[in-house]
Each structure stands twice: as C-alpha cells, then as structure tokens.
Short mmCIF file of C-alpha atoms in Angstrom, two decimals:
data_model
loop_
_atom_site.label_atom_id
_atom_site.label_comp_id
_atom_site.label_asym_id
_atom_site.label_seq_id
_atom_site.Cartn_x
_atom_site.Cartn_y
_atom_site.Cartn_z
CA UNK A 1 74.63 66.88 60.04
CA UNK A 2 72.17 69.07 58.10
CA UNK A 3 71.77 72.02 55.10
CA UNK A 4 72.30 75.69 55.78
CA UNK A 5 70.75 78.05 53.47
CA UNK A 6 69.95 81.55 53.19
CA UNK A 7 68.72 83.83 51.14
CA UNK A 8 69.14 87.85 51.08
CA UNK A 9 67.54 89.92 48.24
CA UNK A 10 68.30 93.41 49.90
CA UNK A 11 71.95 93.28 50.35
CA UNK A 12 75.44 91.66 49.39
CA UNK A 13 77.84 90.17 52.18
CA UNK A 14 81.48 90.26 52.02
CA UNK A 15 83.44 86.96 53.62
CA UNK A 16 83.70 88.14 56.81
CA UNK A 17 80.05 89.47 56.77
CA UNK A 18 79.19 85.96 55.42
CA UNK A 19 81.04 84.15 58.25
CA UNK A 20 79.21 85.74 60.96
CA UNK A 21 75.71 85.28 59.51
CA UNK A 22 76.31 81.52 59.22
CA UNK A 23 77.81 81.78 63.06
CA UNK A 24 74.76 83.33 64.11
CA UNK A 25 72.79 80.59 63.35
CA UNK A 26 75.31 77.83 64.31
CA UNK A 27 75.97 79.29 67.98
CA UNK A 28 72.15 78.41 68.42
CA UNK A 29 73.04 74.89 67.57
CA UNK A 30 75.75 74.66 69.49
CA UNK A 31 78.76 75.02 66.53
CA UNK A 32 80.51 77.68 65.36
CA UNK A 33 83.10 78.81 62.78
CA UNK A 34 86.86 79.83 63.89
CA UNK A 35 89.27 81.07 61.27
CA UNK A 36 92.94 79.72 61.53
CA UNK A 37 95.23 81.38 59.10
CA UNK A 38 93.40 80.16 55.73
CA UNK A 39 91.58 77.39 57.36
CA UNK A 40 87.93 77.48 58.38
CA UNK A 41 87.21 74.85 61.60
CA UNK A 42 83.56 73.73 62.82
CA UNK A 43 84.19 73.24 66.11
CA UNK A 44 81.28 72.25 68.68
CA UNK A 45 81.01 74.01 71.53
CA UNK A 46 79.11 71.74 73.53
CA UNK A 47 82.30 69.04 73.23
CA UNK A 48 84.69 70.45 76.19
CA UNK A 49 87.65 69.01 73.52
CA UNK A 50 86.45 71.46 71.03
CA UNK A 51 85.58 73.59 73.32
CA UNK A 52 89.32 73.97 74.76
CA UNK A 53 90.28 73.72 71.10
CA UNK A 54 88.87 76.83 70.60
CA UNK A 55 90.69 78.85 72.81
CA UNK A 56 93.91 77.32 71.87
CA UNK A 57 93.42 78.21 67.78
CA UNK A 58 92.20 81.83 68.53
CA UNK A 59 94.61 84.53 67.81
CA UNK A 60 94.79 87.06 70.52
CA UNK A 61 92.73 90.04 68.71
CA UNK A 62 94.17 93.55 69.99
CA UNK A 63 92.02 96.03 71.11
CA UNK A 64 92.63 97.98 68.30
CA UNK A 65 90.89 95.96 66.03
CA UNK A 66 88.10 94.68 67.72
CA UNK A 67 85.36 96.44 66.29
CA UNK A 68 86.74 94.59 62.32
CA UNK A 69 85.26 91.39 64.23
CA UNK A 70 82.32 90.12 63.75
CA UNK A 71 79.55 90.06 66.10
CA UNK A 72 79.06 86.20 66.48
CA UNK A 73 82.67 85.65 65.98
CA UNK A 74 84.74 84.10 68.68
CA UNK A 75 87.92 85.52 69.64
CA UNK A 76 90.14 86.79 72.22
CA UNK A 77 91.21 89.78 73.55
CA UNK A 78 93.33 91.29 76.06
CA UNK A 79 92.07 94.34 78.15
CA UNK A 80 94.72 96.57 80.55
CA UNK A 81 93.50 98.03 83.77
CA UNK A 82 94.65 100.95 85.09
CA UNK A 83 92.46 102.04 88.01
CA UNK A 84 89.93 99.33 88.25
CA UNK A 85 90.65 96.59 90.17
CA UNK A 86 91.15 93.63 88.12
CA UNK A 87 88.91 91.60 90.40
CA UNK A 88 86.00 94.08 90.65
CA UNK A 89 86.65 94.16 86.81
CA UNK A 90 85.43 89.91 86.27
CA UNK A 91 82.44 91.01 88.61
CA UNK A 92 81.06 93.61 86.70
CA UNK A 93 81.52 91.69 83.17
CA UNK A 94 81.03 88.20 84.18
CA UNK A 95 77.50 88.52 84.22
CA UNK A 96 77.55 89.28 80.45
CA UNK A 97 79.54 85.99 79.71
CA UNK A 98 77.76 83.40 77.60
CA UNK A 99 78.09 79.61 77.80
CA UNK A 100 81.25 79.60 75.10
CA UNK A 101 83.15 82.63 76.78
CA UNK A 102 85.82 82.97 79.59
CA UNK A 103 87.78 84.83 81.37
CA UNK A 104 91.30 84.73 82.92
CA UNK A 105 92.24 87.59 85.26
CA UNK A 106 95.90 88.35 85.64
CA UNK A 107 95.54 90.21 88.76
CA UNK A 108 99.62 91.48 89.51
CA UNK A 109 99.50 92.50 85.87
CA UNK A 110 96.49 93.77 85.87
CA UNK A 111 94.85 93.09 83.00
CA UNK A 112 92.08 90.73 81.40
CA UNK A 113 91.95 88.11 79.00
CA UNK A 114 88.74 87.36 77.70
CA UNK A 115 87.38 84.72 75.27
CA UNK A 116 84.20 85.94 73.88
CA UNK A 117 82.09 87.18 70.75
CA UNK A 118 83.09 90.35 68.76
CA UNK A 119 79.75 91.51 70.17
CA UNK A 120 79.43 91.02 73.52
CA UNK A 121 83.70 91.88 73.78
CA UNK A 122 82.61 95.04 72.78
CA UNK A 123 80.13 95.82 75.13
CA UNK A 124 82.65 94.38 77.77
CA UNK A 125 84.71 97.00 76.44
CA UNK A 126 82.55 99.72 76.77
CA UNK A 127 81.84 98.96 80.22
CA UNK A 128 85.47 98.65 81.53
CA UNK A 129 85.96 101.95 79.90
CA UNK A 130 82.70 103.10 82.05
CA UNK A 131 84.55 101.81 85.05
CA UNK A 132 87.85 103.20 84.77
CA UNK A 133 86.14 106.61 83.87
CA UNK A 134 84.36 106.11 86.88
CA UNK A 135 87.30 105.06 89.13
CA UNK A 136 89.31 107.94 87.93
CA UNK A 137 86.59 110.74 88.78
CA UNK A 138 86.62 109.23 92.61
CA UNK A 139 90.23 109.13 92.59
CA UNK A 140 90.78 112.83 92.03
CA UNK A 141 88.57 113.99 94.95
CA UNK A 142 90.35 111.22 97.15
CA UNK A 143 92.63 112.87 99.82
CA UNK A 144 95.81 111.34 100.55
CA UNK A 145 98.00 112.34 103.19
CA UNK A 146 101.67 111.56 103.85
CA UNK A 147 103.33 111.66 107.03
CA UNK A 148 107.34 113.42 107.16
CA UNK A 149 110.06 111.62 109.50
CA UNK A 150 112.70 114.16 109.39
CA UNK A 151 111.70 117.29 106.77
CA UNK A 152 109.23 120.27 107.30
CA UNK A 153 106.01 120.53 105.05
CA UNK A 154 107.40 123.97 104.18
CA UNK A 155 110.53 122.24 102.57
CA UNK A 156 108.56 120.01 100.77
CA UNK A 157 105.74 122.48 99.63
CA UNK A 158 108.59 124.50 98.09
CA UNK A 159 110.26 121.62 95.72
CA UNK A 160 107.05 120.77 94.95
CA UNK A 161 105.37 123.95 93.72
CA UNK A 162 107.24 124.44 90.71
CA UNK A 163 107.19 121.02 89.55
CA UNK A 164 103.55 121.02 89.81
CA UNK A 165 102.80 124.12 88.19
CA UNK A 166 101.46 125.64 91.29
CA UNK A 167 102.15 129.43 92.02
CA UNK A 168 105.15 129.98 95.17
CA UNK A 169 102.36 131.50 97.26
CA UNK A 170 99.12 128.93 96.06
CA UNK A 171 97.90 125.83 96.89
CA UNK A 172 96.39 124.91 93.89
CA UNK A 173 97.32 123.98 90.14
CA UNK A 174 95.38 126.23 87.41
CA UNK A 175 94.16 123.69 85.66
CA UNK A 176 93.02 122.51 89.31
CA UNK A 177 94.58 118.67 88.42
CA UNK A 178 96.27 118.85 91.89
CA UNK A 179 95.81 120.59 95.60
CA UNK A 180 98.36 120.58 98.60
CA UNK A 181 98.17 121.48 101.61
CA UNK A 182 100.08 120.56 105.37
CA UNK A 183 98.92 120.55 108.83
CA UNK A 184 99.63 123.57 111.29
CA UNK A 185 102.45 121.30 112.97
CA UNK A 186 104.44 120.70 109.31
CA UNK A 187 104.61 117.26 110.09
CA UNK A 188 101.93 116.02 107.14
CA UNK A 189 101.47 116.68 103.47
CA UNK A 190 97.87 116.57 102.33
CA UNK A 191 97.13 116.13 98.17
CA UNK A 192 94.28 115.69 96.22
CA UNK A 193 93.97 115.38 92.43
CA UNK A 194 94.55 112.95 89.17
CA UNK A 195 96.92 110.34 90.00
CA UNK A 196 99.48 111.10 88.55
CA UNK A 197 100.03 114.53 90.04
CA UNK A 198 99.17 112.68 93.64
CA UNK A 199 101.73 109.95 92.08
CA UNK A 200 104.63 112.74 91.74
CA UNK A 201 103.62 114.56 95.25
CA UNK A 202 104.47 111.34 96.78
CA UNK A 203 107.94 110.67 94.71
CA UNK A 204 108.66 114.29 95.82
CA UNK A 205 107.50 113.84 99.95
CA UNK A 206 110.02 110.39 99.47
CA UNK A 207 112.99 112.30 98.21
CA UNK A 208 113.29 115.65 100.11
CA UNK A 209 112.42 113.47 103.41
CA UNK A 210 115.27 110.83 102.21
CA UNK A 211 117.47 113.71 101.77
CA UNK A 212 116.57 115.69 104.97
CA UNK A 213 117.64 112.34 106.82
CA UNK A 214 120.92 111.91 104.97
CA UNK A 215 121.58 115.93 105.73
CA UNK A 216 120.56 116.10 109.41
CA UNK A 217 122.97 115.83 112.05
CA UNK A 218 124.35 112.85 114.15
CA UNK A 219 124.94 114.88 117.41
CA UNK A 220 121.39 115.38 119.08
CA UNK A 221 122.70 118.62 120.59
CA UNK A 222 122.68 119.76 116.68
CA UNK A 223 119.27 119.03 115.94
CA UNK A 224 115.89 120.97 117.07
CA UNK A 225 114.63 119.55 120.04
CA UNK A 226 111.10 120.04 121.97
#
C-alpha cells in the first residue's frame, strides 16, 4: 500500500529501463516486479507463496542474453560446467546470493541453475568464467599417467604421434598443447597438456592396448616371457 514516484530531468528510460528503476526501490521493501508474457506481477518476496511463485513464472533466461536484463530484475539462468566442479562452483557463488536468490546444482549434469538478479547473475557469471579459466590452466600442467596390460609404450607412442601433431622422433606438440612420454620399462604412458589432447592420449592408450590383447597369443610358449 503506498505511492511511487520519481522524477528524472537528465535522462529518458525505455520500459525495461523503467522496470528496473521501480524494482530497485521495491526489492528494498520487500516486492518486486516479474514480467510474464504481457503481464506485469507484484509479487512479495517476503511471502514464501510468492516467493515460490516467483521461481515458477520466471522464464529460464539463456546465457546469451543475460546482459539485456536488468540489474534488479529477477530471473533465471542456467550455467554449464566444464572443469569446475559443480559443487566447488555453489561455494564460490553462494556467498554472493541475496535473500530472494537460489540455487539448484545438478551435479551428474554438471551445470547450475540459478535464480537471481540480472546484476548479481552477472557477476556470478564472471566468476565461474574466472574459475573454469583457472581450472583449465592447472589442468594442463597436471600429469597423468596410464598404465599398459598387454602393449609396449613404443606401440602406443607411434599411433599416437601423428594424431597429435607431434613429430615421429619428438615428444612434444608445436603448439606445446600436449607432452608424452613412457617409462624406461614401456610399461607406462605419461601426458600432460589441455584436456582434450590428454582426453585423446587416453582413447588412444585404450584402443592399441584393447587391440594388443585381442592380437596376442593364447599359447604362453608364444608370448615374451621374463
């Protein structure tokens, strides 16, 4: 119950501009404005009715267009993970959740829904797109290492050469996005790089060790022995 009004001399405001200048004063009350199709609800925030109600109307807002929302508009958005944990992820961002946000972390899927301001979604944004930066540096200095049952290193170092760009006598990509090595026994692969080169190394370790086995001989007379 009340009268909202406002004066601006110095510029013009455009619907959506409008909208969010009247939300920015209503959040402090506890209220805001949603927009449903061509329908403008007050909902209050403080009602847990409403407050559900709210998350029900809201269209799903893709990333895409998040930044053509306003900054004291509520809506909801739907963030993909790649190499942050999605857990870790609600950690680092739940701290930045006011009282008429939430989150719902889809873990298996790995992804993020979050109800939330246009403003504050974007700074959530910004900061997943910190992490993952982040994640993704550590991942290519990671070393991985995978263990052979039945082929050499040497067989799988030579499948694997040409499909990642490395030279038949190097160890190393140009571009330096991946690095292989094996031990002196040829028993273990080591990689290091962006995951998706590490990714392919591993497809490629699985299938020449798959086929090795399939190849090798039944008769243990056949087959090197120590």
């Amino acid at each position: 119950t009340g009268t909202f009004n406002y004066v601006d001399e110095d510029r013009s405001f455009n619907t959506e501009q409008a909208i969010d200048l009247v939300n920015s004063y209503l959040l402090i009350k506890g209220y805001t404005l949603v927009r449903k199709g061509k329908m403008l609800l007050v909902i209050d925030l403080e009602d847990e009715i409403d407050a559900q109600l709210v998350r029900d109307l809201l269209t799903e807002t893709p990333l895409s267009e998040l930044d053509s929302r306003g900054d004291y508009e509520i809506t909801k958005t739907r963030f993909e993970l790649d190499k942050v944990d999605a857990e870790e992820a609600e950690k680092q961002i739940n701290q930045l959740l006011s009282p008429v946000g939430s989150i719902v972390v889809m873990p298996k899927a790995k992804q993020v829904l979050i109800t939330e301001t246009g403003g504050t979604l974007r700074m959530m944004r910004d900061i997943l797109q910190t992490l993952e930066t982040n994640a993704a540096a550590e991942e290519v200095g990671k070393l991985h290492m995978f263990q052979l049952r039945v082929a050499s290193a040497d067989e799988v170092l030579m499948v694997a050469r040409p499909l990642l760009g490395i030279p038949n006598d190097g160890n190393a990509a140009e571009d330096n996005s991946i690095r292989i090595s094996a031990d002196p026994l040829g028993r273990t692969v080591f990689a290091t790089g962006t995951a998706e080169k590490v990714k392919l190394v591993q497809q490629i370790v699985e299938s020449v060790d798959a086929r090795s086995a399939e190849t090798s001989s039944t008769d243990p007379l056949e087959a090197p022995q120590f």
